[in-house]
Amino acid sequence: MKLTIVQFAPVFGDVDANLERISGFAEDLAGGIAVLPELCTTGYAFEGREEVAAFAEKIPGGRSCEILGGLAREGGLHIVAGIPERDGTHLYNSSVLISPTGETAVYRKAHLFLEEKSWFDPGDTGFTVHRVGEARVGMLICFDWIYPEAARVLALRGAQLICHPANLVLPYCQDAMKTRAIENRVFIATVNRTGREERGGPWYEFTGRSQVVNPKGEVLIRLGEDEDRAETVEVDLAQALDKKMTERNQLLSDRRPDLYGEITAVK
Ligand code: ACM
């Protein structure tokens, strides 16, 4: 399957310009699946919940889904992209998966980062897995990376590829995702943005270095810190079905959940 990552710097608040920018990658969006950054239609540094409310869209039904759906249809591919979502009075930092025939699935970010705790409601979708052709695909968003439980649940539910839109500011994730990929034997596409945003509150410097890692933890492609571009890699997602680590070790069925109680206990 073709797996395309699209790294760029959205302009804060200019949804039209950002959708136009994304549409400008159309030639790179053909077949397979493409992953774009977190909040890629709006930018990141909101001044408060009211401002998020002004930009949040219905999924499906909003303008961003319409434009992304058009790209998916024309390119014959699935697209994963981060957009702010409105559902009644709730606001979520969400990632949408859009198929070439217009079906949508949504993941709402479970682990909110820093000021996001004031801007959004915590996600309530859980970690779901969706069919993309023959493969099974799950989504995480940015800071979810630091909770290994999230990727593990996706692996236990059969995800072969984790699509991971991000707006990373800490320096650890790209290396940590090699471990997430090894410990779950999955592919992970972490797609970050570039640039800097400062709008009166805290400033954010985004770290780029979007990447695709295979189940052996090998980095198949990694973009630069400041590069705004798309890159495609051919991946054999069937490799993620093989959970045999040695002749006597099966990654998932050898787990000892009887010893892991604290991990799911509510504190
Ligand atoms: C982040 O979760 N956007 C750092």
Short mmCIF file of C-alpha atoms and ligand atoms in Angstrom, two decimals:
data_model
loop_
_atom_site.label_atom_id
_atom_site.label_comp_id
_atom_site.label_asym_id
_atom_site.label_seq_id
_atom_site.Cartn_x
_atom_site.Cartn_y
_atom_site.Cartn_z
CA MET A 1 0.00 0.00 0.00
CA LYS A 2 1.15 3.54 -0.72
CA LEU A 3 1.52 5.57 2.48
CA THR A 4 1.97 9.32 2.05
CA ILE A 5 2.89 11.80 4.78
CA VAL A 6 2.19 15.50 4.28
CA GLN A 7 4.13 17.95 6.46
CA PHE A 8 3.49 21.69 6.30
CA ALA A 9 2.84 24.78 8.44
CA PRO A 10 -0.87 25.74 8.57
CA VAL A 11 -1.60 29.48 8.86
CA PHE A 12 -3.49 30.13 12.09
CA GLY A 13 -7.16 30.86 11.50
CA ASP A 14 -7.05 30.86 7.69
CA VAL A 15 -9.03 27.69 6.93
CA ASP A 16 -9.45 28.61 3.24
CA ALA A 17 -5.69 29.06 2.78
CA ASN A 18 -4.94 25.83 4.64
CA LEU A 19 -7.44 23.81 2.61
CA GLU A 20 -5.98 25.34 -0.56
CA ARG A 21 -2.50 24.39 0.62
CA ILE A 22 -3.65 20.82 1.26
CA SER A 23 -5.35 20.71 -2.14
CA GLY A 24 -2.02 21.82 -3.63
CA PHE A 25 -0.62 18.42 -2.61
CA ALA A 26 -3.19 16.68 -4.86
CA GLU A 27 -0.51 15.22 -7.15
CA ASP A 28 1.04 13.47 -4.15
CA LEU A 29 -2.33 12.12 -3.03
CA ALA A 30 -2.97 9.13 -5.25
CA GLY A 31 -3.88 5.67 -3.99
CA GLY A 32 -3.38 4.07 -0.59
CA ILE A 33 -3.57 6.33 2.42
CA ALA A 34 -2.27 9.81 3.23
CA VAL A 35 -1.82 11.33 6.68
CA LEU A 36 -1.84 15.06 7.47
CA PRO A 37 -0.99 16.88 10.76
CA GLU A 38 -3.18 17.55 13.81
CA LEU A 39 -5.46 20.64 13.49
CA CYS A 40 -4.12 21.11 9.96
CA THR A 41 -7.03 23.25 8.74
CA THR A 42 -6.86 25.85 11.52
CA GLY A 43 -3.44 25.96 13.16
CA TYR A 44 -2.88 25.26 16.84
CA ALA A 45 -2.52 28.24 19.19
CA PHE A 46 -6.13 29.04 20.07
CA GLU A 47 -6.77 31.85 22.56
CA GLY A 48 -9.58 29.98 24.27
CA ARG A 49 -12.55 27.68 23.94
CA GLU A 50 -14.68 30.38 22.28
CA GLU A 51 -12.15 30.66 19.50
CA VAL A 52 -12.15 26.88 19.00
CA ALA A 53 -15.96 27.03 18.83
CA ALA A 54 -15.74 29.53 15.98
CA PHE A 55 -13.62 27.12 13.90
CA ALA A 56 -14.94 23.71 14.94
CA GLU A 57 -16.82 21.76 12.28
CA LYS A 58 -19.16 18.83 12.10
CA ILE A 59 -17.66 15.48 11.15
CA PRO A 60 -18.95 14.59 8.63
CA GLY A 61 -20.75 17.57 7.16
CA GLY A 62 -18.29 20.44 7.65
CA ARG A 63 -16.42 22.26 4.92
CA SER A 64 -13.08 20.59 5.71
CA CYS A 65 -14.58 17.11 5.37
CA GLU A 66 -16.12 18.19 2.07
CA ILE A 67 -12.78 19.38 0.61
CA LEU A 68 -10.81 16.44 2.04
CA GLY A 69 -13.51 14.07 0.77
CA GLY A 70 -13.14 15.54 -2.72
CA LEU A 71 -9.38 14.94 -2.61
CA ALA A 72 -9.96 11.36 -1.41
CA ARG A 73 -12.44 10.72 -4.20
CA GLU A 74 -10.30 12.26 -6.95
CA GLY A 75 -7.10 10.54 -5.76
CA GLY A 76 -8.79 7.22 -5.00
CA LEU A 77 -7.21 7.15 -1.55
CA HIS A 78 -8.02 7.31 2.16
CA ILE A 79 -7.08 10.54 3.95
CA VAL A 80 -6.43 11.02 7.68
CA ALA A 81 -6.37 14.64 8.90
CA GLY A 82 -6.68 16.51 12.19
CA ILE A 83 -9.51 19.06 12.49
CA PRO A 84 -11.38 20.69 15.41
CA GLU A 85 -14.78 19.03 15.76
CA ARG A 86 -18.10 20.32 17.08
CA ASP A 87 -20.75 17.88 18.31
CA GLY A 88 -23.57 19.82 19.96
CA THR A 89 -21.92 21.83 22.73
CA HIS A 90 -18.87 19.56 22.77
CA LEU A 91 -15.58 20.48 21.11
CA TYR A 92 -13.00 17.83 20.27
CA ASN A 93 -9.49 17.74 18.89
CA SER A 94 -10.30 15.11 16.28
CA SER A 95 -8.84 13.13 13.46
CA VAL A 96 -11.00 12.09 10.55
CA LEU A 97 -10.48 9.11 8.25
CA ILE A 98 -12.17 9.68 4.89
CA SER A 99 -12.51 6.94 2.27
CA PRO A 100 -12.58 7.47 -1.52
CA THR A 101 -16.31 6.69 -1.45
CA GLY A 102 -17.00 9.26 1.25
CA GLU A 103 -17.32 7.15 4.43
CA THR A 104 -15.90 8.89 7.48
CA ALA A 105 -14.62 7.62 10.82
CA VAL A 106 -13.56 9.90 13.63
CA TYR A 107 -11.13 9.62 16.53
CA ARG A 108 -11.35 12.22 19.34
CA LYS A 109 -8.03 12.88 21.11
CA ALA A 110 -8.01 11.14 24.47
CA HIS A 111 -4.95 12.75 26.06
CA LEU A 112 -5.10 16.54 25.78
CA PHE A 113 -1.83 18.51 25.96
CA LEU A 114 -1.26 21.70 28.00
CA GLU A 115 -3.74 24.48 26.98
CA GLU A 116 -5.81 21.98 25.01
CA LYS A 117 -7.33 21.04 28.37
CA SER A 118 -9.05 24.48 28.34
CA TRP A 119 -9.93 24.41 24.64
CA PHE A 120 -11.37 20.93 24.08
CA ASP A 121 -13.37 18.19 25.77
CA PRO A 122 -11.46 14.96 26.33
CA GLY A 123 -12.13 12.46 23.57
CA ASP A 124 -14.84 9.86 24.09
CA THR A 125 -14.47 7.62 21.05
CA GLY A 126 -11.90 5.23 22.47
CA PHE A 127 -9.37 3.64 20.14
CA THR A 128 -11.17 2.14 17.19
CA VAL A 129 -9.87 0.24 14.18
CA HIS A 130 -11.14 0.69 10.62
CA ARG A 131 -10.78 -1.22 7.37
CA VAL A 132 -8.70 0.38 4.63
CA GLY A 133 -8.70 -2.12 1.76
CA GLU A 134 -7.37 -5.36 3.21
CA ALA A 135 -5.71 -3.61 6.14
CA ARG A 136 -6.83 -2.42 9.55
CA VAL A 137 -5.97 1.12 10.57
CA GLY A 138 -6.26 3.03 13.85
CA MET A 139 -5.67 6.66 14.78
CA LEU A 140 -3.94 8.48 17.63
CA ILE A 141 -3.33 12.23 17.94
CA CYS A 142 -0.06 13.81 19.06
CA PHE A 143 0.31 13.57 22.89
CA ASP A 144 -1.45 10.20 22.90
CA TRP A 145 2.05 8.93 22.03
CA ILE A 146 3.19 9.13 25.63
CA TYR A 147 0.56 6.63 26.80
CA PRO A 148 1.69 3.20 25.55
CA GLU A 149 -1.73 1.87 26.51
CA ALA A 150 -3.33 3.73 23.60
CA ALA A 151 -1.17 2.13 20.90
CA ARG A 152 -1.45 -1.23 22.68
CA VAL A 153 -5.25 -1.15 22.60
CA LEU A 154 -5.13 -0.42 18.86
CA ALA A 155 -2.72 -3.34 18.34
CA LEU A 156 -4.95 -5.66 20.40
CA ARG A 157 -7.87 -4.61 18.21
CA GLY A 158 -5.93 -5.61 15.12
CA ALA A 159 -4.48 -2.32 13.85
CA GLN A 160 -1.64 -2.89 11.40
CA LEU A 161 -1.03 0.82 10.83
CA ILE A 162 -1.44 3.64 13.35
CA CYS A 163 -1.99 7.03 11.71
CA HIS A 164 -0.76 9.71 14.09
CA PRO A 165 -1.45 13.35 13.15
CA ALA A 166 0.62 15.59 15.44
CA ASN A 167 1.62 19.12 16.40
CA LEU A 168 4.70 18.07 18.37
CA VAL A 169 6.66 20.54 20.48
CA LEU A 170 8.57 18.18 22.80
CA PRO A 171 11.64 16.43 21.35
CA TYR A 172 10.90 12.81 22.34
CA CYS A 173 8.09 11.42 20.20
CA GLN A 174 9.88 10.57 16.98
CA ASP A 175 12.31 8.30 18.85
CA ALA A 176 9.64 6.92 21.19
CA MET A 177 7.50 5.82 18.24
CA LYS A 178 10.21 3.38 17.18
CA THR A 179 9.58 1.61 20.49
CA ARG A 180 5.77 1.85 20.14
CA ALA A 181 6.14 0.19 16.71
CA ILE A 182 8.45 -2.58 17.98
CA GLU A 183 6.47 -3.35 21.13
CA ASN A 184 3.23 -3.67 19.11
CA ARG A 185 4.67 -4.86 15.79
CA VAL A 186 2.77 -2.23 13.84
CA PHE A 187 3.55 0.50 11.32
CA ILE A 188 3.21 4.05 12.65
CA ALA A 189 2.93 7.21 10.54
CA THR A 190 3.59 10.22 12.78
CA VAL A 191 2.80 13.35 10.78
CA ASN A 192 3.84 16.57 12.41
CA ARG A 193 3.72 20.21 11.30
CA THR A 194 6.47 22.80 10.97
CA GLY A 195 6.71 26.46 11.98
CA ARG A 196 6.01 28.52 15.08
CA GLU A 197 2.83 30.04 16.53
CA GLU A 198 2.62 32.82 19.13
CA ARG A 199 -0.69 34.55 19.77
CA GLY A 200 -0.40 36.23 23.16
CA GLY A 201 -0.35 33.04 25.21
CA PRO A 202 2.40 30.42 25.24
CA TRP A 203 4.43 30.09 22.04
CA TYR A 204 4.80 26.82 20.22
CA GLU A 205 7.73 25.73 18.05
CA PHE A 206 6.77 22.63 16.08
CA THR A 207 9.44 20.03 15.45
CA GLY A 208 8.64 18.61 11.99
CA ARG A 209 10.53 15.32 11.39
CA SER A 210 7.40 13.47 10.30
CA GLN A 211 8.12 9.80 9.79
CA VAL A 212 6.98 6.30 8.98
CA VAL A 213 8.31 3.50 11.20
CA ASN A 214 7.91 -0.21 10.43
CA PRO A 215 7.20 -3.05 12.93
CA LYS A 216 10.95 -3.53 13.43
CA GLY A 217 11.31 0.08 14.54
CA GLU A 218 13.12 1.03 11.34
CA VAL A 219 12.49 4.57 10.10
CA LEU A 220 11.37 4.15 6.47
CA ILE A 221 11.10 7.87 5.78
CA ARG A 222 11.67 10.95 7.91
CA LEU A 223 11.25 14.55 6.74
CA GLY A 224 13.38 17.44 7.97
CA GLU A 225 12.62 19.83 10.82
CA ASP A 226 11.56 22.66 8.48
CA GLU A 227 10.62 20.83 5.29
CA ASP A 228 7.11 21.43 3.96
CA ARG A 229 6.42 18.60 1.56
CA ALA A 230 4.84 15.21 0.99
CA GLU A 231 6.64 11.90 0.68
CA THR A 232 5.30 8.47 -0.20
CA VAL A 233 6.59 5.06 0.83
CA GLU A 234 5.32 1.62 -0.23
CA VAL A 235 4.48 -0.47 2.86
CA ASP A 236 3.49 -4.13 3.18
CA LEU A 237 1.02 -3.89 6.05
CA ALA A 238 0.73 -7.70 6.19
CA GLN A 239 4.10 -7.61 8.02
CA ALA A 240 2.21 -6.23 11.03
CA LEU A 241 0.15 -9.41 11.27
CA ASP A 242 3.19 -11.45 12.28
CA LYS A 243 3.45 -11.16 16.07
CA LYS A 244 5.97 -14.00 16.45
CA MET A 245 9.09 -12.60 18.15
CA THR A 246 10.92 -15.94 18.47
CA GLU A 247 10.02 -19.61 18.10
CA ARG A 248 8.59 -19.44 21.63
CA ASN A 249 7.36 -15.85 21.96
CA GLN A 250 4.08 -14.51 20.57
CA LEU A 251 3.97 -10.78 21.27
CA LEU A 252 0.32 -10.31 22.20
CA SER A 253 -0.79 -13.73 23.42
CA ASP A 254 2.22 -14.01 25.77
CA ARG A 255 1.17 -10.91 27.70
CA ARG A 256 0.35 -11.32 31.40
CA PRO A 257 -2.73 -9.14 31.99
CA ASP A 258 -3.15 -10.86 35.36
CA LEU A 259 -0.07 -8.87 36.48
CA TYR A 260 -1.06 -5.53 34.91
CA GLY A 261 -4.07 -4.51 37.06
CA GLU A 262 -2.72 -1.06 38.04
CA ILE A 263 -2.61 -0.02 34.39
CA THR A 264 -6.37 0.06 34.09
CA ALA A 265 -7.24 0.92 37.71
CA VAL A 266 -8.80 4.39 38.13
CA LYS A 267 -6.66 6.59 40.42
C1 ACM B 1 0.30 17.92 21.28
O1 ACM B 1 -0.34 16.98 21.78
N1 ACM B 1 -0.21 18.66 20.31
C2 ACM B 1 1.66 18.22 21.74
#
